[in-house]
Tab-separated table of N, CA and C in Angstrom:
chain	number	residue	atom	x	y	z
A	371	UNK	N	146.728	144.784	133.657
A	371	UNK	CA	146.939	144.762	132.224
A	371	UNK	C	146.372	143.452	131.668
A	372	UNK	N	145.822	143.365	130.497
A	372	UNK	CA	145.284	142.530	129.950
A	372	UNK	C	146.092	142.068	128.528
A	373	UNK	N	146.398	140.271	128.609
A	373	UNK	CA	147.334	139.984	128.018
A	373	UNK	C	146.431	139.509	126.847
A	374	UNK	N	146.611	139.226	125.782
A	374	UNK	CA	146.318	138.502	125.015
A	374	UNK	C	144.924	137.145	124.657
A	375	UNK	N	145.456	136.377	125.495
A	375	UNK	CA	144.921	135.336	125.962
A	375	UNK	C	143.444	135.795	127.122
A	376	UNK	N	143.918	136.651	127.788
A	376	UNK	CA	142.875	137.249	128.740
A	376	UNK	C	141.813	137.865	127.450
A	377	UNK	N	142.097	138.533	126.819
A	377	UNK	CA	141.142	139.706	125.967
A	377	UNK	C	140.565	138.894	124.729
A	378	UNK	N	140.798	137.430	124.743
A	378	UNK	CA	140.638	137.251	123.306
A	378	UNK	C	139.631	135.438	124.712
A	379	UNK	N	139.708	135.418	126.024
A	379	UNK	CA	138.999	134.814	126.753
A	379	UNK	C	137.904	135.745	126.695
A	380	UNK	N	138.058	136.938	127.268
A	380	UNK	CA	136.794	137.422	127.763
A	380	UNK	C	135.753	137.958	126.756
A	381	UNK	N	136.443	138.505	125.251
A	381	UNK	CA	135.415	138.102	124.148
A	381	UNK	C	134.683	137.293	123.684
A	382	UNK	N	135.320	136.128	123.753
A	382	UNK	CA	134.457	134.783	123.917
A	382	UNK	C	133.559	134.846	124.620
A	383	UNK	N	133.589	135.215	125.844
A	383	UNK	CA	132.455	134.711	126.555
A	383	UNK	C	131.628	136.054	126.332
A	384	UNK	N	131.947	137.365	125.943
A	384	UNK	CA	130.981	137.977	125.261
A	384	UNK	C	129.666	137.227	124.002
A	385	UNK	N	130.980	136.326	123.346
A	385	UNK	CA	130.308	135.690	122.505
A	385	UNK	C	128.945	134.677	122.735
A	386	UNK	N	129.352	134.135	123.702
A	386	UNK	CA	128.560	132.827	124.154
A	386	UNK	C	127.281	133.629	124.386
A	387	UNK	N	127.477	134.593	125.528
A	387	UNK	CA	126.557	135.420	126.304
A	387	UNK	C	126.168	135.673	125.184
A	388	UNK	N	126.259	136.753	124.277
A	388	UNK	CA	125.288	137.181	123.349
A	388	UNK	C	124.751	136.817	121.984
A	389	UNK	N	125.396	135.990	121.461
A	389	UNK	CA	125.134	135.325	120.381
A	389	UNK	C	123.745	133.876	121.144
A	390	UNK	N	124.109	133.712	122.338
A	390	UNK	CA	122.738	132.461	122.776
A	390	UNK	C	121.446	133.697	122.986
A	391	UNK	N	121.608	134.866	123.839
A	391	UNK	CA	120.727	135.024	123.955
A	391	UNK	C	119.437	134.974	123.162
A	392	UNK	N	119.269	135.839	121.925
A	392	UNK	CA	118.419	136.088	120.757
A	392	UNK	C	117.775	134.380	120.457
A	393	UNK	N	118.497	133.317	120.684
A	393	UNK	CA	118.356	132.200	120.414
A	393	UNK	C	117.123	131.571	121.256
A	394	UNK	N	117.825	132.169	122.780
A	394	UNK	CA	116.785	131.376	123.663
A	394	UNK	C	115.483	132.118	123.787
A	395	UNK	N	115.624	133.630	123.411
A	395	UNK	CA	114.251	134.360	123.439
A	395	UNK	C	113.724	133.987	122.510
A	396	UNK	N	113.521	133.445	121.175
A	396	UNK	CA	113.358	132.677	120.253
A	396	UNK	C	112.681	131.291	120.202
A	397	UNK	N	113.847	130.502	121.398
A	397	UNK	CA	112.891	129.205	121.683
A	397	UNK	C	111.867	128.996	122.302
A	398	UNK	N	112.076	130.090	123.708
A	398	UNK	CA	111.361	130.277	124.229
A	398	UNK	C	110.105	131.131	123.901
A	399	UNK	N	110.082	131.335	123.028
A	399	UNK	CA	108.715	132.738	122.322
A	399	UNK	C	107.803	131.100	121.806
A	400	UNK	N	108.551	130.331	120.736
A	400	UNK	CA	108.075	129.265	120.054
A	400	UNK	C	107.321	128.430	121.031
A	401	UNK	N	108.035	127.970	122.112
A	401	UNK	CA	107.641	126.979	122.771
A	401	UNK	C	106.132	127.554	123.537
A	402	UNK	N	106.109	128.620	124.037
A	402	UNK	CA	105.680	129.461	124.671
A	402	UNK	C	103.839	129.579	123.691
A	403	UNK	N	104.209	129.395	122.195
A	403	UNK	CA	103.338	129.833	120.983
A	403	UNK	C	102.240	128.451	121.159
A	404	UNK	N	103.802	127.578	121.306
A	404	UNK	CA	103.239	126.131	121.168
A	404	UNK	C	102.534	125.372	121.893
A	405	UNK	N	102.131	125.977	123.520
A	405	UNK	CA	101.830	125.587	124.595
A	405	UNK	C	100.598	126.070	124.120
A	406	UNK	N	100.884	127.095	124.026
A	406	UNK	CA	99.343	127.981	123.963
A	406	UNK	C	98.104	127.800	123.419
A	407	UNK	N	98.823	127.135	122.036
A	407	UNK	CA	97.884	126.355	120.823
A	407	UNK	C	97.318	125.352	121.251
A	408	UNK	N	98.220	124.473	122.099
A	408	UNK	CA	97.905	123.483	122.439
A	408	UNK	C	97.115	123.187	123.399
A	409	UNK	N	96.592	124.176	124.523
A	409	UNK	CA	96.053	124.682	125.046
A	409	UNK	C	94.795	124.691	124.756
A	410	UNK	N	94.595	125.790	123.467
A	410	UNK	CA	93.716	125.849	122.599
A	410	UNK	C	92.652	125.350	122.215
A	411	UNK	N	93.285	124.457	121.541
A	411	UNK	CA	92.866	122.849	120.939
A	411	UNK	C	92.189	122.409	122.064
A	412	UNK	N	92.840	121.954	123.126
A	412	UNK	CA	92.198	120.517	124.085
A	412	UNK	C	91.672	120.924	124.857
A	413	UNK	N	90.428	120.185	125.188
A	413	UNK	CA	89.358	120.849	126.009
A	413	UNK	C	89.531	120.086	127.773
A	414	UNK	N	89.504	120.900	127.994
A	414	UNK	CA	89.668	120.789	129.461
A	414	UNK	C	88.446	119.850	130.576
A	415	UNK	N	89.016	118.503	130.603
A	415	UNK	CA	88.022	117.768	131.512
A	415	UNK	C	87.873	117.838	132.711
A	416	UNK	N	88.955	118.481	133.799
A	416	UNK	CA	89.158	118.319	135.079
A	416	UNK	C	90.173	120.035	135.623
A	417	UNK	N	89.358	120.643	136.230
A	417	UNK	CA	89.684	121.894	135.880
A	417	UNK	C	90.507	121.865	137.990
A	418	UNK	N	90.271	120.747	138.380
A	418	UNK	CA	90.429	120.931	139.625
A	418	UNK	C	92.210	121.453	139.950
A	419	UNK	N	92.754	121.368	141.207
A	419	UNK	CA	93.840	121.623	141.179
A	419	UNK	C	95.198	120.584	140.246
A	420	UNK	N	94.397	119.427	140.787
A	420	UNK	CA	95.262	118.774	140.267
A	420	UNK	C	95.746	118.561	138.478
A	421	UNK	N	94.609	118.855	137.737
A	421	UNK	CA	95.129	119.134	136.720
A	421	UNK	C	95.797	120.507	136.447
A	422	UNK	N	95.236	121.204	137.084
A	422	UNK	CA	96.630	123.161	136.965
A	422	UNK	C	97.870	121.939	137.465
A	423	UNK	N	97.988	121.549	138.099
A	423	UNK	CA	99.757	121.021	138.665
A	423	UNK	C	100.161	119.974	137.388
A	424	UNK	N	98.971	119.349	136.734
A	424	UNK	CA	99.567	118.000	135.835
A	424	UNK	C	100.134	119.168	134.667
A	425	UNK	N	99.261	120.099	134.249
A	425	UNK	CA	99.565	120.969	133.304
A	425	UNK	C	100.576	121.545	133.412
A	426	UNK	N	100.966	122.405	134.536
A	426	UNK	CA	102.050	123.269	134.604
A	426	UNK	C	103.600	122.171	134.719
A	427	UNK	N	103.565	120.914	135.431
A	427	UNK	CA	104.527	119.905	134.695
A	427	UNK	C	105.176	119.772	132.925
A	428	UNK	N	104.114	119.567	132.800
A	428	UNK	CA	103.809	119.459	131.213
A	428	UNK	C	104.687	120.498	130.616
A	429	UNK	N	103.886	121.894	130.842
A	429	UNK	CA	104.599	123.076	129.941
A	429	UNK	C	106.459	122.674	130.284
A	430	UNK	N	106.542	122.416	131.534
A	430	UNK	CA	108.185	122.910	131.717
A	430	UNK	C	108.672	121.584	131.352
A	431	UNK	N	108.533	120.763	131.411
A	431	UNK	CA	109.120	119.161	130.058
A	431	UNK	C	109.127	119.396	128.990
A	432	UNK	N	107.972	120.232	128.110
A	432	UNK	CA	107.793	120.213	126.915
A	432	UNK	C	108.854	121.926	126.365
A	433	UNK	N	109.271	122.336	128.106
A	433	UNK	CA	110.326	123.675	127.507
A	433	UNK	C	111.325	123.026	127.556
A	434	UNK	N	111.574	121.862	128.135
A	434	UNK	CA	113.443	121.085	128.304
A	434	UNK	C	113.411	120.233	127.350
A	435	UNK	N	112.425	119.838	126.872
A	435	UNK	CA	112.459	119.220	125.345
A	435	UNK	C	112.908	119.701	124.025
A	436	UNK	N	112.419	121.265	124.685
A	436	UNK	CA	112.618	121.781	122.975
A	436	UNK	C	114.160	122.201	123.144
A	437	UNK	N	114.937	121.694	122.169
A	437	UNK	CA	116.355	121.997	121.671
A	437	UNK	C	116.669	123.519	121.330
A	438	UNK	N	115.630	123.959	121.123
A	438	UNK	CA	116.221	125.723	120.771
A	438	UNK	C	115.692	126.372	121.743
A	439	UNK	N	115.813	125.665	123.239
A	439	UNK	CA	115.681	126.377	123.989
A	439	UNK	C	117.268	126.111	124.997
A	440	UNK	N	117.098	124.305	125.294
A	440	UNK	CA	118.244	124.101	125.794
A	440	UNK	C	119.873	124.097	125.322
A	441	UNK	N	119.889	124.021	124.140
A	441	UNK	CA	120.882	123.935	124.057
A	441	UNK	C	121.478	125.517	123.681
A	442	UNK	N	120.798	126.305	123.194
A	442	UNK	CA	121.668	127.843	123.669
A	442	UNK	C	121.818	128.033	124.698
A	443	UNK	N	121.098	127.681	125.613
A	443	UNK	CA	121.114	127.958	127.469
A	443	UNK	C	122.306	127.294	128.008
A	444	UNK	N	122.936	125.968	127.423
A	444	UNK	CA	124.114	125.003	127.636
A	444	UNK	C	125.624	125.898	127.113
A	445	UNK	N	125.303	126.389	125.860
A	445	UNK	CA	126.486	127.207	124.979
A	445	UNK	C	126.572	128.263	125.984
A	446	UNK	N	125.331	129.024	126.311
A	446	UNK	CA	125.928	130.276	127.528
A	446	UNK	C	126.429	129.963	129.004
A	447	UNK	N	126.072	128.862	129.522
A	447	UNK	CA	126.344	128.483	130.272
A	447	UNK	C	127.722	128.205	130.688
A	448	UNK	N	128.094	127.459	129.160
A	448	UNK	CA	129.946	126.510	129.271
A	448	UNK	C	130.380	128.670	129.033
A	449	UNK	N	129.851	129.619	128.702
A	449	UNK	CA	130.603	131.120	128.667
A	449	UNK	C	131.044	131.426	129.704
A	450	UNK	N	129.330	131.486	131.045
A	450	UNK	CA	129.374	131.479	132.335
A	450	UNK	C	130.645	130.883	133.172
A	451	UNK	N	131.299	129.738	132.670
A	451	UNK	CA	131.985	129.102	133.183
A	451	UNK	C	133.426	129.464	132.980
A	452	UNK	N	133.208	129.686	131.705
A	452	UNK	CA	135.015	130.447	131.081
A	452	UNK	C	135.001	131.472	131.685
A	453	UNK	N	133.656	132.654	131.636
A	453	UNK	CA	134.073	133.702	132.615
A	453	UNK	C	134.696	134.045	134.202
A	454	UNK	N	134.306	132.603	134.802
A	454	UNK	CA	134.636	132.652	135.862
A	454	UNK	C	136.175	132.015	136.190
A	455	UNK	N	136.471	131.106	134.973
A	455	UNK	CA	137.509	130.703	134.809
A	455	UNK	C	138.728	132.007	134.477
A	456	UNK	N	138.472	132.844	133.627
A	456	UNK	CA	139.212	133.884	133.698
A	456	UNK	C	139.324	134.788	134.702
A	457	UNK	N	138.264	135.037	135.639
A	457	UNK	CA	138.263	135.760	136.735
A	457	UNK	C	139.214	135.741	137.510
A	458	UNK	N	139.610	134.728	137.393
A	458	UNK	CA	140.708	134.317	138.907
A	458	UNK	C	142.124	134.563	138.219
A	459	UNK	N	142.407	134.646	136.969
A	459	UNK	CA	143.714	135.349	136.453
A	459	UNK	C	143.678	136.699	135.827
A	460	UNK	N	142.032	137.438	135.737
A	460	UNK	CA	142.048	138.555	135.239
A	460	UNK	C	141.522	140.158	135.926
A	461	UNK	N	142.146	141.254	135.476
A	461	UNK	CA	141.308	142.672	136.430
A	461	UNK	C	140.247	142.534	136.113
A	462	UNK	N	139.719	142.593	137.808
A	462	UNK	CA	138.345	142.504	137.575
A	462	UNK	C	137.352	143.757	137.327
A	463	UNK	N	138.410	145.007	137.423
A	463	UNK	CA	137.455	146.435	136.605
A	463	UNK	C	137.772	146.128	135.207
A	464	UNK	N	137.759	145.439	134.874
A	464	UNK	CA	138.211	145.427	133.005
A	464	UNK	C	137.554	144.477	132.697
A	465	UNK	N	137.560	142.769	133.289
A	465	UNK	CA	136.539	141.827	132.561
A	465	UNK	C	135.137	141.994	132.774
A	466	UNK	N	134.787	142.652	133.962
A	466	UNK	CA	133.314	142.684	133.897
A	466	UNK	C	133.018	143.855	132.566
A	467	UNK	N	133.510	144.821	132.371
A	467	UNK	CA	132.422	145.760	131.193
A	467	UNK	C	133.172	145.147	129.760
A	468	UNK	N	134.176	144.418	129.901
A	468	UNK	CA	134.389	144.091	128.321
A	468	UNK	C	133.535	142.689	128.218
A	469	UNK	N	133.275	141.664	129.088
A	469	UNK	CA	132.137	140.742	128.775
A	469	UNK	C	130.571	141.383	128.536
A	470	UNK	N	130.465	142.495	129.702
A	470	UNK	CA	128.972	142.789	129.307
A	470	UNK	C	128.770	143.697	127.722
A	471	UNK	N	129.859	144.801	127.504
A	471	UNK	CA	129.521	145.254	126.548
A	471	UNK	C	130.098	144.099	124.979
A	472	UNK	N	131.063	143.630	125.383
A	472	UNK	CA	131.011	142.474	123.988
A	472	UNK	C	129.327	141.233	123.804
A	473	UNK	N	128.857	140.883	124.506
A	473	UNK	CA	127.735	140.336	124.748
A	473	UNK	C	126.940	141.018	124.177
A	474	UNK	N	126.464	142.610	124.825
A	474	UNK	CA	125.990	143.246	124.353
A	474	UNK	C	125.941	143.369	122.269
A	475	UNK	N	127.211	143.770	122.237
A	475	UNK	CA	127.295	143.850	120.682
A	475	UNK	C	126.988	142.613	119.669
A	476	UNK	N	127.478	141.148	120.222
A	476	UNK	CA	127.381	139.673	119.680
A	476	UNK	C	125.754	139.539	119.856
A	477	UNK	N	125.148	140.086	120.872
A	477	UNK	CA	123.588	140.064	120.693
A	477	UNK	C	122.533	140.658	119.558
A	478	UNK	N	123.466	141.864	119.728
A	478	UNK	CA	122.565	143.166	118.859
A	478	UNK	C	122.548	142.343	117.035
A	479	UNK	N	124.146	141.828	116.713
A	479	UNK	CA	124.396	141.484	116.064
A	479	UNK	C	123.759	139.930	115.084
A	480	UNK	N	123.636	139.661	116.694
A	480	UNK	CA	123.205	137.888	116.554
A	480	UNK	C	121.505	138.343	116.240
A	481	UNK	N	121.049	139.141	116.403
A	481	UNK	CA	119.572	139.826	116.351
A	481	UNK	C	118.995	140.048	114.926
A	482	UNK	N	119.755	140.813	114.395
A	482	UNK	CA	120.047	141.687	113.146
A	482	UNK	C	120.152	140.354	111.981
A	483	UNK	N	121.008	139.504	112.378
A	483	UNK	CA	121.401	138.016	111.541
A	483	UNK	C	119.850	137.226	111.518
A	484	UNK	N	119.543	136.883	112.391
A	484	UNK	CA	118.280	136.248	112.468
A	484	UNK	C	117.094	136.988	112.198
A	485	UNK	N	117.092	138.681	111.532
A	485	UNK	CA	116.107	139.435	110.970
A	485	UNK	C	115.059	139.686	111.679
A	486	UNK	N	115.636	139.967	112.893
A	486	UNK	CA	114.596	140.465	114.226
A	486	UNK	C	114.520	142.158	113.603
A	487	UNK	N	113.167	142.816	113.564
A	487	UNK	CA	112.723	144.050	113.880
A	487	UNK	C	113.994	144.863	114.558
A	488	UNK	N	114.653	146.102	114.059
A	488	UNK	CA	115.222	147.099	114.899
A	488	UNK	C	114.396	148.257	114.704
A	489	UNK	N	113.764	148.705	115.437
A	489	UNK	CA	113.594	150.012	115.357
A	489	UNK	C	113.982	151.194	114.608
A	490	UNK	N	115.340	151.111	115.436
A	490	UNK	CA	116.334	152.424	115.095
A	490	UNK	C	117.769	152.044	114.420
A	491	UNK	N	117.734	151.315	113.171
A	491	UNK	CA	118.926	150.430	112.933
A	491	UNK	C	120.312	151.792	112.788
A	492	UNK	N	120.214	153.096	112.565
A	492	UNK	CA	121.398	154.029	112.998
A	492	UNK	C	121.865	154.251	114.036
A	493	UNK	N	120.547	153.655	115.227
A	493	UNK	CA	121.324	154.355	116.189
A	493	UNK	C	122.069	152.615	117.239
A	494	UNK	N	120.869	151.953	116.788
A	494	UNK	CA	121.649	150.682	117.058
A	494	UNK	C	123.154	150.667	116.721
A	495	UNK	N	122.782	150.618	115.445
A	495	UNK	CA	124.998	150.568	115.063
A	495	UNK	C	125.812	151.737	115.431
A	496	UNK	N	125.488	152.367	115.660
A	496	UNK	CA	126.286	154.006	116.660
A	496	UNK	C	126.720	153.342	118.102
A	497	UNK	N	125.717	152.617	118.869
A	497	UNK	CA	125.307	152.156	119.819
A	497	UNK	C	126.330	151.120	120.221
A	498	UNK	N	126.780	150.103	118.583
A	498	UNK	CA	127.645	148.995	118.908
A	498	UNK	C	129.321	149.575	118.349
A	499	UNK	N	129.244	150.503	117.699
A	499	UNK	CA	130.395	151.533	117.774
A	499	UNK	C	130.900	152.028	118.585
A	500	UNK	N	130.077	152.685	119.441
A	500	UNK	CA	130.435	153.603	120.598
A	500	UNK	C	130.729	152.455	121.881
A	501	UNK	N	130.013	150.842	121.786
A	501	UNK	CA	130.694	149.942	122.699
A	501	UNK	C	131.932	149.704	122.828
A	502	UNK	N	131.856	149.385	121.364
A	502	UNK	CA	133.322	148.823	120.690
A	502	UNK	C	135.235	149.794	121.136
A	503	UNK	N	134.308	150.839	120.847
A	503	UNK	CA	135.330	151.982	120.926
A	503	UNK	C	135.838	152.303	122.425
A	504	UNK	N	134.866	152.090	123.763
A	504	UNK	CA	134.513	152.171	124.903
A	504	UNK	C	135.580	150.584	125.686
A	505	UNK	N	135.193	149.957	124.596
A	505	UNK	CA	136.220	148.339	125.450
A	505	UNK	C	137.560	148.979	124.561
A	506	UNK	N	137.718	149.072	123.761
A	506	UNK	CA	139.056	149.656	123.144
A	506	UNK	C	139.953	150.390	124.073
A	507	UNK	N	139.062	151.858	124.321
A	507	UNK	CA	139.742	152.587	125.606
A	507	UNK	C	139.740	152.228	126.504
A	508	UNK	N	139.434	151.675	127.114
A	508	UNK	CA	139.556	150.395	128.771
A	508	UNK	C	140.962	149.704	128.655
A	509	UNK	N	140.764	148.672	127.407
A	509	UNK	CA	141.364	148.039	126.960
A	509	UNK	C	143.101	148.722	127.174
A	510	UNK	N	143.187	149.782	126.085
A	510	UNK	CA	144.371	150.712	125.944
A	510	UNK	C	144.746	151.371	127.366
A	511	UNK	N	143.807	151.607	128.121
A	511	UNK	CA	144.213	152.392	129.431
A	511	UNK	C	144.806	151.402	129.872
A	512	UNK	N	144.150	150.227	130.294
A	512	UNK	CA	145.049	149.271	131.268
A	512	UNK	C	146.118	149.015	130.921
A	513	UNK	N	146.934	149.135	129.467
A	513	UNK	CA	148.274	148.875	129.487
A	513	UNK	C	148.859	150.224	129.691
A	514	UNK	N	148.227	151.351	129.189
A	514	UNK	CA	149.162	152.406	129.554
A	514	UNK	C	149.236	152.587	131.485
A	515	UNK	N	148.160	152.164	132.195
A	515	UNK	CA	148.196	151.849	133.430
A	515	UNK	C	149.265	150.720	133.947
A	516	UNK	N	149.676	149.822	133.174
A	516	UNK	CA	150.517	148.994	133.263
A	516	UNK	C	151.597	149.346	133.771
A	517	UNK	N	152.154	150.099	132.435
A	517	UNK	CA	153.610	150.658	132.310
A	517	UNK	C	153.631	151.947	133.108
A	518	UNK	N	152.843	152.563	133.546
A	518	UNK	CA	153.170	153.805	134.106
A	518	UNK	C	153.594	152.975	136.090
A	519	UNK	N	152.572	151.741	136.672
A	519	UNK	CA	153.075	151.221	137.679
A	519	UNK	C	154.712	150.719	137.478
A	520	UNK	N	154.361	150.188	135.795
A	520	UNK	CA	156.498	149.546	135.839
A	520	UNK	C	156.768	150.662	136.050
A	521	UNK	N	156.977	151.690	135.782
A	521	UNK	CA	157.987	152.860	135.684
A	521	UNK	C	157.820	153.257	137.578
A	522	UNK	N	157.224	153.269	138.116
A	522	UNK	CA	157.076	153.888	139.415
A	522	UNK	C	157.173	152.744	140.018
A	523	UNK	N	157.682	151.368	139.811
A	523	UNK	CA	158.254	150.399	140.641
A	523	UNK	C	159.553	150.264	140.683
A	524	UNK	N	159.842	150.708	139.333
A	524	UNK	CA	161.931	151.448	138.948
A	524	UNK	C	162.321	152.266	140.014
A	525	UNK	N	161.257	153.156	139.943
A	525	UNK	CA	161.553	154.234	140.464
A	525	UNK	C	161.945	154.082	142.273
A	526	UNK	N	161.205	153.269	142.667
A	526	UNK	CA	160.877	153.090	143.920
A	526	UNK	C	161.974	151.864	144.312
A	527	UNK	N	162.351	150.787	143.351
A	527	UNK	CA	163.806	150.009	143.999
A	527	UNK	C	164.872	151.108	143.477
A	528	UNK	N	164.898	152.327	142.699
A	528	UNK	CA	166.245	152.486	142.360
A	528	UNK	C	166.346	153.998	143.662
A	529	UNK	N	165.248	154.170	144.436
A	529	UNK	CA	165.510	154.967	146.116
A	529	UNK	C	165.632	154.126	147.207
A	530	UNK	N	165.653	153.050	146.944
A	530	UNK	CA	165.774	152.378	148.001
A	530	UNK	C	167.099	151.455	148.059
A	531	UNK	N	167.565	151.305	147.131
A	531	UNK	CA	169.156	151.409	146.941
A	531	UNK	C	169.771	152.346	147.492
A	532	UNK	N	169.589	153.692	147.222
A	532	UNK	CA	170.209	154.844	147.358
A	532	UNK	C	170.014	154.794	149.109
């Protein structure tokens, strides 16, 4: 059964997870734009190995530089960490699909906010409905799963009395 504190942890880290992603595909598209240009531009004096190795340095400094790459990667990360932090007090058939499908939805969402292209924006939101509704019933089963073990643990000290 999932208490409170558990369901309102493991949304969070839905959150982290999907609200960074859109962010870092983002920084990373930019940075990615920015290499390229730059690229572009400068003409190449020394084509030997050693400049492919000075270059390919370069690109991955100039990706830990850029802030809209690292620091959404840091926000999902400290999620990564709460998730695992809840793991060890929570069912683990219940936190894994309510982190992936809340992620899921905080993404689609976090997408839509930042005016990314949808395709199919009806069936997208059907899509984060039918998630929503899907962690709901999980959600609701495990307590009615709850109480149906209390009742058959009654059951089982009040024969063993007898």
């Amino acid at each position: 059964m999932v208490n409170a504190t558990e369901a309102l942890s493991l949304i969070l880290v839905g959150l982290f997870w999907g609200c960074t992603n859109p962010f870092m595909r983002k920084g990373f598209a930019e940075t990615k734009q920015s290499t390229e240009e730059d690229k572009n531009t400068s003409t190449t004096k020394n084509s030997n190995t050693d400049g492919s190795v000075l270059s390919s340095i370069r690109k991955k400094l100039v990706l830990l530089a850029n802030v809209k790459v690292w620091l959404p990667y840091l926000i999902n990360q400290m999620g990564s960490l709460l998730y695992y932090k809840t793991l060890a007090s929570s069912n683990l058939t219940l936190s894994v699909p309510i982190c992936n499908a809340t992620a899921m939805v905080f993404s689609s969402m976090t997408s839509a906010i930042l005016g990314e292209r949808v395709n199919q924006p009806i069936r997208a939101a059907m899509g984060v409905i039918l998630v929503l509704l899907g962690v709901g019933i999980c959600m609701y089963s495990s307590e009615e799963e709850g109480t149906m073990e209390g009742v058959v643990d009654e059951k089982i000290s009040v024969l063993e009395e007898l």
